[in-house]
CSV table of C-alpha atoms in Angstrom, one decimal:
chain,number,residue,atom,x,y,z
A,1,UNK,CA,11.7,10.1,3.4
A,2,UNK,CA,12.7,7.8,0.5
A,3,UNK,CA,11.0,8.8,-2.8
A,4,UNK,CA,10.7,6.3,-5.6
A,5,UNK,CA,10.3,6.6,-9.3
A,6,UNK,CA,9.1,3.9,-11.7
A,7,UNK,CA,8.2,3.8,-15.4
A,8,UNK,CA,4.5,4.7,-15.8
A,9,UNK,CA,3.7,1.8,-18.1
A,10,UNK,CA,5.2,-1.2,-19.8
A,11,UNK,CA,3.9,-3.6,-22.5
A,12,UNK,CA,4.9,-7.2,-22.8
A,13,UNK,CA,3.8,-10.4,-24.5
A,14,UNK,CA,2.7,-13.6,-23.0
A,15,UNK,CA,5.6,-15.9,-22.1
A,16,UNK,CA,8.2,-13.1,-21.9
A,17,UNK,CA,10.3,-12.1,-18.9
A,18,UNK,CA,9.4,-8.6,-17.6
A,19,UNK,CA,11.8,-6.4,-15.6
A,20,UNK,CA,10.4,-3.3,-13.8
A,21,UNK,CA,13.0,-1.0,-12.2
A,22,UNK,CA,12.3,1.3,-9.2
A,23,UNK,CA,14.7,4.1,-8.3
A,24,UNK,CA,15.0,5.1,-4.6
A,25,UNK,CA,18.1,7.4,-4.3
A,26,UNK,CA,17.5,8.4,-0.7
A,27,UNK,CA,17.0,4.9,0.7
A,28,UNK,CA,18.1,4.7,4.3
A,29,UNK,CA,20.2,1.9,5.9
A,30,UNK,CA,17.2,0.2,7.6
A,31,UNK,CA,14.8,0.4,4.7
A,32,UNK,CA,13.5,-2.7,3.0
A,33,UNK,CA,12.1,-2.7,-0.6
A,34,UNK,CA,8.7,-4.4,-1.2
A,35,UNK,CA,6.8,-4.9,-4.3
A,36,UNK,CA,3.0,-5.1,-4.6
A,37,UNK,CA,0.6,-6.0,-7.4
A,38,UNK,CA,-2.8,-4.3,-7.7
A,39,UNK,CA,-5.7,-5.2,-9.8
A,40,UNK,CA,-8.7,-2.8,-10.4
A,41,UNK,CA,-11.0,-2.6,-7.4
A,42,UNK,CA,-8.7,-4.6,-5.2
A,43,UNK,CA,-6.1,-3.8,-2.6
A,44,UNK,CA,-2.4,-4.3,-3.3
A,45,UNK,CA,-1.1,-7.8,-3.0
A,46,UNK,CA,2.4,-8.6,-1.7
A,47,UNK,CA,4.8,-10.0,-4.3
A,48,UNK,CA,8.3,-10.0,-2.8
A,49,UNK,CA,10.5,-8.2,-0.4
A,50,UNK,CA,14.3,-7.7,-0.1
A,51,UNK,CA,17.1,-5.8,1.5
A,52,UNK,CA,20.1,-6.4,-0.7
A,53,UNK,CA,21.4,-8.7,-3.5
A,54,UNK,CA,18.8,-11.1,-4.8
A,55,UNK,CA,15.6,-12.6,-3.5
A,56,UNK,CA,13.5,-15.2,-5.3
A,57,UNK,CA,10.2,-16.8,-4.6
A,58,UNK,CA,7.7,-18.8,-6.5
A,59,UNK,CA,6.4,-15.9,-8.5
A,60,UNK,CA,9.2,-13.3,-8.9
A,61,UNK,CA,12.8,-12.3,-8.3
A,62,UNK,CA,14.0,-9.1,-6.8
A,63,UNK,CA,17.5,-7.7,-7.7
A,64,UNK,CA,19.0,-5.0,-5.5
A,65,UNK,CA,22.5,-3.7,-6.4
A,66,UNK,CA,25.1,-2.9,-3.8
A,67,UNK,CA,24.3,0.8,-3.5
A,68,UNK,CA,20.6,0.0,-3.0
A,69,UNK,CA,19.6,3.0,-4.9
A,70,UNK,CA,17.4,1.0,-7.2
A,71,UNK,CA,15.7,-2.4,-7.4
A,72,UNK,CA,14.4,-4.5,-10.2
A,73,UNK,CA,11.3,-6.8,-10.0
A,74,UNK,CA,11.6,-9.7,-12.5
A,75,UNK,CA,8.5,-11.6,-13.5
A,76,UNK,CA,9.4,-14.7,-15.5
A,77,UNK,CA,7.1,-15.9,-18.3
A,78,UNK,CA,4.2,-13.5,-17.8
A,79,UNK,CA,0.7,-14.4,-18.6
A,80,UNK,CA,-2.4,-12.2,-19.4
A,81,UNK,CA,-3.4,-12.4,-15.7
A,82,UNK,CA,-0.3,-10.5,-14.8
A,83,UNK,CA,-1.8,-7.4,-16.3
A,84,UNK,CA,-1.9,-5.0,-13.3
A,85,UNK,CA,-0.2,-2.1,-11.6
A,86,UNK,CA,3.0,-2.8,-9.8
A,87,UNK,CA,4.1,-0.7,-6.9
A,88,UNK,CA,7.5,-0.4,-5.3
A,89,UNK,CA,7.4,0.4,-1.6
A,90,UNK,CA,10.3,1.6,0.5
A,91,UNK,CA,9.8,1.0,4.2
A,92,UNK,CA,11.3,3.8,6.2
A,93,UNK,CA,10.5,3.3,9.8
A,94,UNK,CA,6.9,4.3,10.3
A,95,UNK,CA,6.6,6.1,7.0
A,96,UNK,CA,5.5,4.1,4.0
A,97,UNK,CA,6.0,5.6,0.6
A,98,UNK,CA,4.5,3.9,-2.4
A,99,UNK,CA,6.0,4.7,-5.9
A,100,UNK,CA,3.6,6.0,-8.6
A,101,UNK,CA,3.2,2.5,-9.9
A,102,UNK,CA,3.9,0.8,-13.3
A,103,UNK,CA,1.0,-0.3,-15.3
A,104,UNK,CA,2.0,-3.5,-17.0
A,105,UNK,CA,0.0,-4.7,-20.0
A,106,UNK,CA,0.5,-8.3,-21.1
A,107,UNK,CA,-0.6,-8.8,-24.7
A,108,UNK,CA,-1.5,-12.2,-26.3
B,1,UNK,CA,-9.1,-17.8,5.1
B,2,UNK,CA,-9.8,-14.5,6.8
B,3,UNK,CA,-8.0,-11.6,5.2
B,4,UNK,CA,-8.4,-7.9,5.9
B,5,UNK,CA,-12.0,-6.9,5.6
B,6,UNK,CA,-13.3,-3.4,5.0
B,7,UNK,CA,-16.8,-2.0,5.1
B,8,UNK,CA,-18.7,-0.6,3.4
B,9,UNK,CA,-17.2,-1.3,0.0
B,10,UNK,CA,-18.8,1.8,-1.4
B,11,UNK,CA,-20.0,4.9,0.4
B,12,UNK,CA,-21.7,7.9,-1.1
B,13,UNK,CA,-22.1,11.0,1.0
B,14,UNK,CA,-23.1,14.6,0.6
B,15,UNK,CA,-20.6,17.3,1.1
B,16,UNK,CA,-20.5,18.3,4.8
B,17,UNK,CA,-21.7,14.9,6.1
B,18,UNK,CA,-19.6,12.8,8.4
B,19,UNK,CA,-18.6,9.2,7.4
B,20,UNK,CA,-17.0,6.3,9.2
B,21,UNK,CA,-15.1,3.5,7.5
B,22,UNK,CA,-14.4,0.2,9.2
B,23,UNK,CA,-11.4,-2.1,9.0
B,24,UNK,CA,-11.2,-5.7,10.4
B,25,UNK,CA,-7.5,-6.7,10.3
B,26,UNK,CA,-6.2,-10.2,10.2
B,27,UNK,CA,-6.6,-11.8,13.6
B,28,UNK,CA,-3.5,-11.4,15.7
B,29,UNK,CA,-1.9,-8.7,13.6
B,30,UNK,CA,-0.3,-6.0,15.7
B,31,UNK,CA,0.1,-3.3,13.1
B,32,UNK,CA,-2.6,-1.6,11.2
B,33,UNK,CA,-2.3,1.1,8.5
B,34,UNK,CA,-4.7,3.4,6.7
B,35,UNK,CA,-4.0,4.7,3.2
B,36,UNK,CA,-5.8,7.0,0.8
B,37,UNK,CA,-5.6,6.2,-2.9
B,38,UNK,CA,-6.8,8.7,-5.5
B,39,UNK,CA,-7.8,7.5,-9.0
B,40,UNK,CA,-4.7,6.5,-11.0
B,41,UNK,CA,-2.3,7.1,-8.1
B,42,UNK,CA,-0.5,5.0,-5.6
B,43,UNK,CA,-1.7,4.6,-2.1
B,44,UNK,CA,-0.7,7.4,0.3
B,45,UNK,CA,0.0,6.7,3.9
B,46,UNK,CA,-2.4,8.2,6.4
B,47,UNK,CA,-1.8,6.7,9.8
B,48,UNK,CA,-0.4,3.7,11.7
B,49,UNK,CA,-1.4,1.8,14.8
B,50,UNK,CA,0.5,-0.6,16.9
B,51,UNK,CA,-2.2,-2.4,18.8
B,52,UNK,CA,-4.4,0.4,20.2
B,53,UNK,CA,-1.7,3.0,20.1
B,54,UNK,CA,-1.7,5.4,17.2
B,55,UNK,CA,2.0,5.9,16.7
B,56,UNK,CA,2.0,7.9,13.5
B,57,UNK,CA,-0.8,10.2,12.1
B,58,UNK,CA,1.5,12.4,10.0
B,59,UNK,CA,-0.3,11.5,6.8
B,60,UNK,CA,-3.8,12.6,7.9
B,61,UNK,CA,-4.6,15.5,5.5
B,62,UNK,CA,-6.5,17.6,8.0
B,63,UNK,CA,-8.0,17.6,11.5
B,64,UNK,CA,-11.3,16.5,9.9
B,65,UNK,CA,-9.7,13.0,9.7
B,66,UNK,CA,-9.7,10.9,12.8
B,67,UNK,CA,-8.8,7.2,13.3
B,68,UNK,CA,-9.1,4.9,16.2
B,69,UNK,CA,-8.4,1.3,17.2
B,70,UNK,CA,-9.7,1.2,20.8
B,71,UNK,CA,-9.2,-2.5,21.5
B,72,UNK,CA,-6.3,-3.1,19.2
B,73,UNK,CA,-8.2,-5.0,16.6
B,74,UNK,CA,-11.0,-3.3,14.6
B,75,UNK,CA,-10.2,0.2,13.4
B,76,UNK,CA,-12.4,3.1,12.2
B,77,UNK,CA,-11.4,6.0,10.1
B,78,UNK,CA,-13.8,8.9,10.5
B,79,UNK,CA,-14.0,11.9,8.2
B,80,UNK,CA,-15.9,14.9,9.5
B,81,UNK,CA,-17.6,17.6,7.3
B,82,UNK,CA,-16.6,15.8,4.1
B,83,UNK,CA,-15.3,17.7,1.1
B,84,UNK,CA,-15.2,16.7,-2.5
B,85,UNK,CA,-11.5,16.3,-2.4
B,86,UNK,CA,-12.0,13.5,0.1
B,87,UNK,CA,-13.3,11.3,-2.7
B,88,UNK,CA,-10.9,8.4,-3.0
B,89,UNK,CA,-10.4,4.7,-2.1
B,90,UNK,CA,-9.4,4.2,1.5
B,91,UNK,CA,-7.3,1.2,2.1
B,92,UNK,CA,-6.6,-0.6,5.3
B,93,UNK,CA,-3.6,-3.0,5.8
B,94,UNK,CA,-2.4,-5.0,8.7
B,95,UNK,CA,0.9,-6.8,9.4
B,96,UNK,CA,2.0,-9.3,12.0
B,97,UNK,CA,4.9,-7.5,13.5
B,98,UNK,CA,5.2,-4.5,15.7
B,99,UNK,CA,7.4,-1.5,15.0
B,100,UNK,CA,10.7,-1.8,16.7
B,101,UNK,CA,12.8,-0.9,13.7
B,102,UNK,CA,11.7,-4.1,12.1
B,103,UNK,CA,8.6,-3.0,10.2
B,104,UNK,CA,10.5,-3.1,7.0
B,105,UNK,CA,10.6,-6.8,7.2
B,106,UNK,CA,6.8,-7.3,7.6
B,107,UNK,CA,4.7,-7.5,4.5
B,108,UNK,CA,1.4,-5.6,4.7
B,109,UNK,CA,-1.8,-7.4,3.9
B,110,UNK,CA,-4.4,-5.1,2.3
B,111,UNK,CA,-8.1,-5.1,2.2
B,112,UNK,CA,-10.0,-4.2,-1.0
B,113,UNK,CA,-10.8,-0.7,0.3
B,114,UNK,CA,-13.8,1.5,0.6
B,115,UNK,CA,-14.6,3.7,-2.3
B,116,UNK,CA,-15.8,7.1,-1.0
B,117,UNK,CA,-17.6,9.5,-3.2
B,118,UNK,CA,-18.6,12.9,-2.0
B,119,UNK,CA,-21.3,14.7,-3.9
């Protein structure tokens, strides 16, 4: 069962790029890496998903090195509304393991 | 648009009572998941359904926890003889695909959860 670790918290300022790294040393061949965003009193919201190399969508990029033992979520030009908890999820068959989450605070 | 709906949003029960939490997944979604989220923690997997079949219940913390999805759509998580340690937010998620080794490629869509408080 893949276990993940993330920084507990990060601070940033509006307009900056934020990179959050998740470690998943025991990731299996068929596992995908998915990132979610969660605001207080809401369920997690899907941000981006990838298997290897780089994936980009309209809100974020996901970088996965060749060994796949880590992944980095990149949020370009964050705003105050990006203040939330970000979770890294490694999909391992029928078992779904969320990381402890990174609390991102965006300051004005 | 209809997302995943959970009810009630808040539930308060006395220790020892039974509770039932409801999840209405997105229409047509084959897979349904239940998670438990303690305060300040990430969601922890409880159980997984593919249509009406419960394929994984390895995360259920005790035999007091029971989940069903009899017609392959709405699901109910039941907790019998509740204990204070059951207090948490219970999240439901659904995804379009079915598990055939491809679940990793299917994003999960979450409801906003039921906050359960056991007094």
